[in-house]
Amino acid sequence: MSTRALKEAEGPFNPHVPGIEYGVLDTLVGYGVRRAQLAMYSVFVDALAKWNITPQRFSALVIISLNEGLTLTKLAEVLGIVRSGSVVLVDALVEMGYIDRVEVPGDRRAYGLALTRKGQKDLAKITQAVLDQEARATARLNAARRKQLLEMLDLLAQPPQD
Amino acid sequence: MSTRALKEAEGPFNPHVPGIEYGVLDTLVGYGVRRAQLAMYSVFVDALAKWNITPQRFSALVIISLNEGLTLTKLAEVLGIVRSGSVVLVDALVEMGYIDRVEVPGDRRAYGLALTRKGQKDLAKITQAVLDQEARATARLNAARRKQLLEMLDLLAQPPQD
DNA sequence: TATTGTTATACTCTATAACTATA
DNA sequence: TATAGTTATAGAGTATAACAATA
């Protein structure tokens, strides 16, 4: 079409390229989860690019907003990352002006995390954008199936019961 | 317990830390998919550590085995990565002795990918290990729910229909 | 001694962009 | 001109390991 020999383009990611045999992959829940996650991740990031918000940053903001005075160690535990990772994450959110490190009265080693004024205002808008994006991404499912899906995903997230 | 001040440990990743409010996150399919993917990924990698196989490497081996003479460019498209990424992936699988680059008769630029003898033998065992792991990971779902889940995940992987 | 936050460092994954040899 | 494979490079993301301040 146009004159662009450069650019790897990508497109959205086609879960089923025509003419390709997928064999056992199509029967694996693990593969299905991976495909769904890849697709949803990129749509999320695009939709939230305006705020430079990734799924992890959004999760962190919500958790901080609902759990007053959360420490960095606890945030790391909740998100499933190591403490040094939460420092990087928190540094980014602080630089964006969304959260602050607040001194903890009883413990001079720790900081409690809290949303800034701007963080509170923007999180409301960001949450609305996330809900809009979620609605679009799950538009092919009615409320009942959506609920079933959430239940089953929750079961998959539990460690194996061996 | 023991005398180890070092080690960040991690454990498996707890999707619901007691005492923590998750708010809107618990209602989002996107967050549920992410949690499920994190949990299943680490279990997969642990179960396949013996062969140094990741989900992506397994997918590549299956696709190559079922689609004779697949090129690196096509493999990249199927996996949703860029061509330079497929070179890295293919290099690794070649070094492991699982696949070969085979000259394509009509086109001296391209290579067709093919499993080696060892690749064929090991893929059979690896596939069995993956199926065992899959059964363990989805043990909390019966066949009917498992089928529903696969259908819904497939819908999520489609790009939004705006 | 143990814990909190931090830093330095490294490793993995994957992207961009340029290059080469063919087509 | 366009395409297949390749390479160099860089940017996320996240891990390990050590450290200072405090408990």
Coordinates of C-alpha atoms (C1' of nucleotides) in Angstrom, one line a residue:
Chain A
M1 CA 0.0 0.0 0.0
S2 CA 2.0 2.9 1.3
T3 CA 5.8 3.4 1.0
R4 CA 7.0 2.1 4.3
A5 CA 9.6 -0.7 4.2
L6 CA 10.5 0.0 7.8
K7 CA 8.3 -0.6 10.8
E8 CA 7.6 -4.1 12.2
A9 CA 4.0 -3.0 12.8
E10 CA 2.8 -5.9 14.8
G11 CA -0.9 -5.3 14.7
P12 CA -2.9 -6.4 17.7
F13 CA -1.8 -10.1 17.8
N14 CA -3.9 -12.7 16.0
P15 CA -4.7 -15.7 18.3
H16 CA -5.4 -17.9 15.3
V17 CA -3.3 -17.3 12.2
P18 CA -5.2 -18.8 9.2
G19 CA -3.6 -22.0 7.9
I20 CA -1.6 -22.7 11.1
E21 CA -2.2 -25.9 13.1
Y22 CA -2.2 -25.2 16.8
G23 CA -2.7 -28.8 17.9
V24 CA -2.7 -29.4 21.7
L25 CA -2.2 -25.7 22.4
D26 CA -5.9 -25.1 21.7
T27 CA -6.9 -27.5 24.4
L28 CA -4.7 -26.0 27.1
V29 CA -6.2 -23.6 29.7
G30 CA -2.6 -22.4 30.3
Y31 CA -2.2 -21.3 26.7
G32 CA -5.7 -19.7 26.6
V33 CA -4.9 -17.7 29.7
R34 CA -1.6 -16.6 28.2
R35 CA -3.3 -15.5 24.9
A36 CA -6.0 -13.6 26.8
Q37 CA -3.5 -11.9 29.0
L38 CA -1.3 -10.8 26.1
A39 CA -4.3 -9.4 24.3
M40 CA -5.8 -7.7 27.3
Y41 CA -2.5 -6.2 28.5
S42 CA -1.8 -4.4 25.3
V43 CA -5.3 -3.0 25.0
F44 CA -5.1 -1.9 28.6
V45 CA -1.8 -0.1 28.1
D46 CA -3.0 1.6 25.0
A47 CA -6.2 2.7 26.6
L48 CA -4.3 4.1 29.7
A49 CA -1.3 5.5 27.7
K50 CA -2.7 9.0 28.4
W51 CA -1.8 8.6 32.1
N52 CA 1.2 6.3 31.5
I53 CA -0.5 3.7 33.7
T54 CA 0.2 0.0 33.4
P55 CA -1.9 -2.8 35.0
Q56 CA 0.6 -3.1 37.8
R57 CA 0.6 0.7 38.5
F58 CA -3.1 0.7 38.5
S59 CA -3.2 -2.2 41.0
A60 CA -0.7 -0.4 43.2
L61 CA -2.8 2.8 43.3
V62 CA -6.0 1.0 44.1
I63 CA -4.4 -1.1 46.9
I64 CA -2.7 2.0 48.4
S65 CA -5.9 4.0 48.2
L66 CA -7.9 1.3 50.1
N67 CA -5.3 0.3 52.6
E68 CA -4.1 3.3 54.5
G69 CA -0.5 3.5 55.5
L70 CA 0.6 0.4 53.6
T71 CA 4.3 -0.1 53.8
L72 CA 6.6 -0.9 50.8
T73 CA 7.2 -4.4 52.1
K74 CA 3.5 -5.1 52.4
L75 CA 2.9 -3.6 48.9
A76 CA 5.6 -6.0 47.5
E77 CA 3.9 -8.9 49.2
V78 CA 0.5 -8.0 47.8
L79 CA 1.7 -7.6 44.3
G80 CA 3.9 -10.7 44.4
I81 CA 7.2 -8.9 43.8
V82 CA 10.3 -8.4 45.9
R83 CA 10.9 -5.3 48.0
S84 CA 13.5 -3.8 45.7
G85 CA 10.8 -3.9 43.0
S86 CA 8.3 -2.0 45.1
V87 CA 10.9 0.7 45.6
V88 CA 11.2 1.2 41.8
L89 CA 7.4 1.1 41.4
V90 CA 6.8 3.6 44.3
D91 CA 9.5 5.9 43.0
A92 CA 7.7 6.0 39.6
L93 CA 4.3 6.8 41.2
V94 CA 5.9 9.4 43.5
E95 CA 7.6 11.1 40.5
M96 CA 4.2 11.1 38.7
G97 CA 2.8 12.9 41.7
Y98 CA 0.3 10.2 42.6
I99 CA 1.5 9.1 46.0
D100 CA 3.7 10.2 48.9
R101 CA 5.9 8.4 51.4
V102 CA 4.5 9.3 54.8
E103 CA 6.5 8.9 58.1
V104 CA 5.1 6.2 60.4
P105 CA 4.7 7.4 64.0
G106 CA 5.8 4.1 65.8
D107 CA 8.5 3.0 63.4
R108 CA 11.2 5.3 62.0
R109 CA 12.4 2.7 59.5
A110 CA 9.1 2.4 57.6
Y111 CA 7.0 4.6 55.4
G112 CA 3.3 4.5 55.0
L113 CA 2.1 5.1 51.4
A114 CA -0.7 7.5 50.7
L115 CA -2.3 9.0 47.6
T116 CA -1.7 12.7 47.0
R117 CA -4.6 15.1 46.3
K118 CA -3.7 14.7 42.6
G119 CA -3.5 11.0 43.0
Q120 CA -7.0 10.9 44.4
K121 CA -8.5 13.0 41.6
D122 CA -6.7 11.2 38.8
L123 CA -7.3 7.7 40.2
A124 CA -11.1 8.4 39.9
K125 CA -10.7 9.2 36.2
I126 CA -8.2 6.4 35.7
T127 CA -10.6 3.9 37.3
Q128 CA -13.4 5.0 35.0
A129 CA -11.1 4.5 32.0
V130 CA -10.2 1.1 33.3
L131 CA -13.9 0.2 33.7
D132 CA -14.6 1.4 30.2
Q133 CA -11.8 -0.6 28.8
E134 CA -12.9 -3.7 30.8
A135 CA -16.4 -3.4 29.4
R136 CA -15.0 -3.2 25.9
A137 CA -12.7 -6.2 26.4
T138 CA -15.4 -8.3 27.8
A139 CA -18.2 -7.1 25.6
R140 CA -18.7 -10.6 24.1
L141 CA -19.7 -12.0 27.6
N142 CA -22.9 -11.4 29.3
A143 CA -23.1 -10.7 33.1
A144 CA -23.7 -14.3 34.0
R145 CA -20.7 -15.7 32.0
R146 CA -18.5 -12.8 33.2
K147 CA -19.2 -13.9 36.8
Q148 CA -18.5 -17.5 36.0
L149 CA -15.3 -16.5 34.4
L150 CA -14.2 -14.5 37.4
E151 CA -14.9 -17.5 39.7
M152 CA -12.9 -19.8 37.5
L153 CA -9.9 -17.5 37.2
D154 CA -9.9 -17.2 40.9
L155 CA -9.6 -21.0 41.2
L156 CA -6.7 -21.0 38.7
A157 CA -4.9 -18.4 40.7
Q158 CA -4.8 -20.7 43.8
P159 CA -1.7 -22.8 44.1
P160 CA -2.1 -26.5 43.1
Q161 CA -3.7 -28.5 45.9
D162 CA -1.2 -31.4 45.8
Chain B
M1 CA 12.9 -20.6 62.6
S2 CA 16.3 -21.1 61.1
T3 CA 19.2 -18.7 61.0
R4 CA 18.7 -17.1 57.6
A5 CA 18.5 -13.3 57.5
L6 CA 19.1 -13.4 53.8
K7 CA 16.8 -14.7 51.0
E8 CA 13.7 -12.9 49.8
A9 CA 11.9 -16.2 49.5
E10 CA 8.7 -15.1 47.7
G11 CA 6.6 -18.3 48.1
P12 CA 4.1 -19.0 45.3
F13 CA 2.2 -15.6 45.2
N14 CA -0.9 -15.2 47.3
P15 CA -3.7 -13.8 45.2
H16 CA -5.5 -12.6 48.3
V17 CA -3.4 -11.4 51.2
P18 CA -5.5 -11.5 54.4
G19 CA -6.5 -8.1 55.7
I20 CA -5.9 -6.3 52.4
E21 CA -8.8 -4.6 50.6
Y22 CA -8.7 -5.2 46.8
G23 CA -11.7 -3.2 45.9
V24 CA -12.5 -2.9 42.2
L25 CA -9.6 -5.2 41.3
D26 CA -11.7 -8.2 42.4
T27 CA -14.3 -7.3 39.9
L28 CA -12.0 -7.0 36.9
V29 CA -11.6 -9.8 34.4
G30 CA -8.4 -8.2 33.4
Y31 CA -6.9 -8.5 36.9
G32 CA -8.2 -12.0 37.2
V33 CA -6.5 -13.1 34.0
R34 CA -3.3 -11.5 35.1
R35 CA -3.3 -13.3 38.5
A36 CA -4.2 -16.6 36.9
Q37 CA -1.4 -16.1 34.3
L38 CA 1.2 -15.3 36.9
A39 CA 0.2 -18.3 39.0
M40 CA 0.1 -20.7 36.1
Y41 CA 3.3 -19.4 34.5
S42 CA 5.5 -20.1 37.6
V43 CA 4.0 -23.5 38.1
F44 CA 4.6 -24.3 34.4
V45 CA 8.2 -23.2 34.5
D46 CA 8.9 -25.2 37.7
A47 CA 7.3 -28.3 36.3
L48 CA 9.3 -28.1 33.1
A49 CA 12.5 -26.8 34.6
K50 CA 14.0 -30.3 33.9
W51 CA 14.0 -29.5 30.2
N52 CA 14.5 -25.7 30.5
I53 CA 11.2 -25.2 28.7
T54 CA 9.1 -22.1 29.1
P55 CA 5.5 -21.7 27.8
Q56 CA 6.8 -19.8 24.8
R57 CA 9.4 -22.4 23.9
F58 CA 6.8 -25.2 24.3
S59 CA 4.4 -23.2 22.0
A60 CA 7.1 -22.8 19.4
L61 CA 8.0 -26.5 19.4
V62 CA 4.4 -27.6 19.0
I63 CA 3.8 -25.1 16.2
I64 CA 7.0 -26.1 14.4
S65 CA 6.1 -29.8 14.7
L66 CA 2.7 -29.3 13.2
N67 CA 3.5 -26.9 10.5
E68 CA 6.3 -28.2 8.3
G69 CA 8.8 -25.8 7.0
L70 CA 7.6 -22.8 9.0
T71 CA 9.8 -19.8 8.5
L72 CA 11.1 -17.6 11.3
T73 CA 9.0 -14.7 10.1
K74 CA 5.8 -16.8 10.2
L75 CA 6.8 -18.2 13.6
A76 CA 7.1 -14.6 14.9
E77 CA 3.7 -13.8 13.5
V78 CA 2.1 -16.8 15.1
L79 CA 3.6 -16.1 18.5
G80 CA 2.9 -12.4 18.3
I81 CA 6.6 -11.3 18.6
V82 CA 8.9 -9.4 16.2
R83 CA 11.2 -11.2 13.8
S84 CA 14.4 -10.4 15.9
G85 CA 12.7 -12.1 18.8
S86 CA 12.1 -15.3 16.8
V87 CA 15.8 -15.4 16.0
V88 CA 16.7 -15.4 19.7
L89 CA 14.0 -18.0 20.4
V90 CA 15.1 -20.3 17.5
D91 CA 18.8 -19.9 18.4
A92 CA 18.0 -21.2 21.9
L93 CA 16.0 -24.2 20.6
V94 CA 18.7 -25.0 18.1
E95 CA 21.4 -24.9 20.8
M96 CA 19.2 -27.2 22.9
G97 CA 19.3 -29.6 20.0
Y98 CA 15.5 -29.6 19.5
I99 CA 15.2 -27.9 16.0
D100 CA 17.2 -27.2 12.9
R101 CA 17.2 -24.5 10.2
V102 CA 16.6 -26.3 6.9
E103 CA 17.3 -24.7 3.5
V104 CA 14.2 -23.8 1.5
P105 CA 14.4 -25.0 -2.2
G106 CA 12.7 -22.0 -3.8
D107 CA 14.1 -19.2 -1.7
R108 CA 17.7 -18.8 -0.6
R109 CA 16.9 -16.1 1.9
A110 CA 14.6 -18.2 4.1
Y111 CA 14.9 -21.2 6.4
G112 CA 12.2 -23.8 7.1
L113 CA 12.2 -24.9 10.7
A114 CA 12.0 -28.6 11.6
L115 CA 12.3 -30.7 14.7
T116 CA 15.4 -32.8 15.1
R117 CA 15.2 -36.5 16.0
K118 CA 15.9 -35.5 19.6
G119 CA 13.3 -32.8 19.3
Q120 CA 10.7 -35.2 18.3
K121 CA 11.4 -37.6 21.1
D122 CA 11.7 -35.0 23.8
L123 CA 8.6 -33.1 22.7
A124 CA 6.6 -36.2 23.3
K125 CA 7.8 -36.4 26.9
I126 CA 7.5 -32.6 27.3
T127 CA 4.0 -32.6 26.0
Q128 CA 3.1 -35.3 28.5
A129 CA 4.6 -33.3 31.3
V130 CA 2.7 -30.2 30.2
L131 CA -0.6 -32.2 30.1
D132 CA 0.1 -33.4 33.7
Q133 CA 0.8 -29.9 34.8
E134 CA -2.3 -28.6 33.1
A135 CA -4.4 -31.3 34.8
R136 CA -3.0 -30.3 38.2
A137 CA -3.5 -26.6 37.6
T138 CA -7.1 -27.0 36.5
A139 CA -8.0 -29.8 39.0
R140 CA -10.6 -27.6 40.6
L141 CA -12.6 -27.5 37.4
N142 CA -14.7 -30.3 35.9
A143 CA -14.6 -31.0 32.2
A144 CA -17.7 -28.9 31.5
R145 CA -16.4 -25.8 33.3
R146 CA -13.0 -26.3 31.7
K147 CA -14.6 -26.2 28.3
Q148 CA -16.6 -23.1 29.1
L149 CA -13.4 -21.5 30.4
L150 CA -11.6 -22.2 27.1
E151 CA -14.4 -20.7 25.1
M152 CA -14.5 -17.5 27.2
L153 CA -10.7 -17.1 27.1
D154 CA -10.8 -17.4 23.4
L155 CA -13.4 -14.6 23.2
L156 CA -11.1 -12.4 25.4
A157 CA -8.2 -13.0 23.1
Q158 CA -10.1 -11.5 20.2
P159 CA -9.4 -7.8 19.7
P160 CA -12.3 -5.5 20.8
Q161 CA -15.0 -5.3 18.2
D162 CA -15.4 -1.5 18.2
Chain C
dT1 C1' 19.6 -10.4 65.6
dA2 C1' 15.8 -9.1 62.6
dT3 C1' 13.4 -5.8 59.7
dT4 C1' 12.6 -1.6 56.4
dG5 C1' 14.0 0.7 52.9
dT6 C1' 17.5 1.3 49.7
dT7 C1' 21.1 0.7 46.1
dA8 C1' 24.0 -1.8 42.8
dT9 C1' 24.0 -5.1 39.7
dA10 C1' 22.5 -8.5 36.5
dC11 C1' 19.4 -11.3 33.8
dT12 C1' 15.4 -12.0 30.9
dC13 C1' 12.3 -10.6 27.6
dT14 C1' 11.2 -8.0 23.9
dA15 C1' 11.3 -3.8 21.0
dT16 C1' 13.6 -0.6 17.3
dA17 C1' 16.5 0.2 13.8
dA18 C1' 19.9 -0.8 10.7
dC19 C1' 22.3 -4.2 7.9
dT20 C1' 23.1 -8.4 4.2
dA21 C1' 21.7 -11.3 0.9
dT22 C1' 18.6 -12.5 -1.7
dA23 C1' 14.0 -11.9 -4.4
Chain D
dT1 C1' 11.9 -2.0 -4.0
dA2 C1' 10.6 -5.5 -0.9
dT3 C1' 11.5 -9.5 2.0
dA4 C1' 14.1 -13.1 5.2
dG5 C1' 17.2 -13.4 8.5
dT6 C1' 20.3 -11.2 11.3
dT7 C1' 22.7 -8.1 14.6
dA8 C1' 23.4 -4.3 17.8
dT9 C1' 21.3 -1.8 21.1
dA10 C1' 18.1 -0.2 24.4
dG11 C1' 14.3 -0.3 27.5
dA12 C1' 11.0 -2.7 30.8
dG13 C1' 10.6 -5.6 34.5
dT14 C1' 12.2 -8.1 38.1
dA15 C1' 15.6 -10.8 40.7
dT16 C1' 19.8 -11.3 44.0
dA17 C1' 22.8 -9.5 47.3
dA18 C1' 24.6 -6.3 50.1
dC19 C1' 24.2 -2.1 53.1
dA20 C1' 22.6 1.7 56.8
dA21 C1' 19.3 2.9 60.0
dT22 C1' 16.3 1.3 63.2
dA23 C1' 13.8 -2.2 65.9

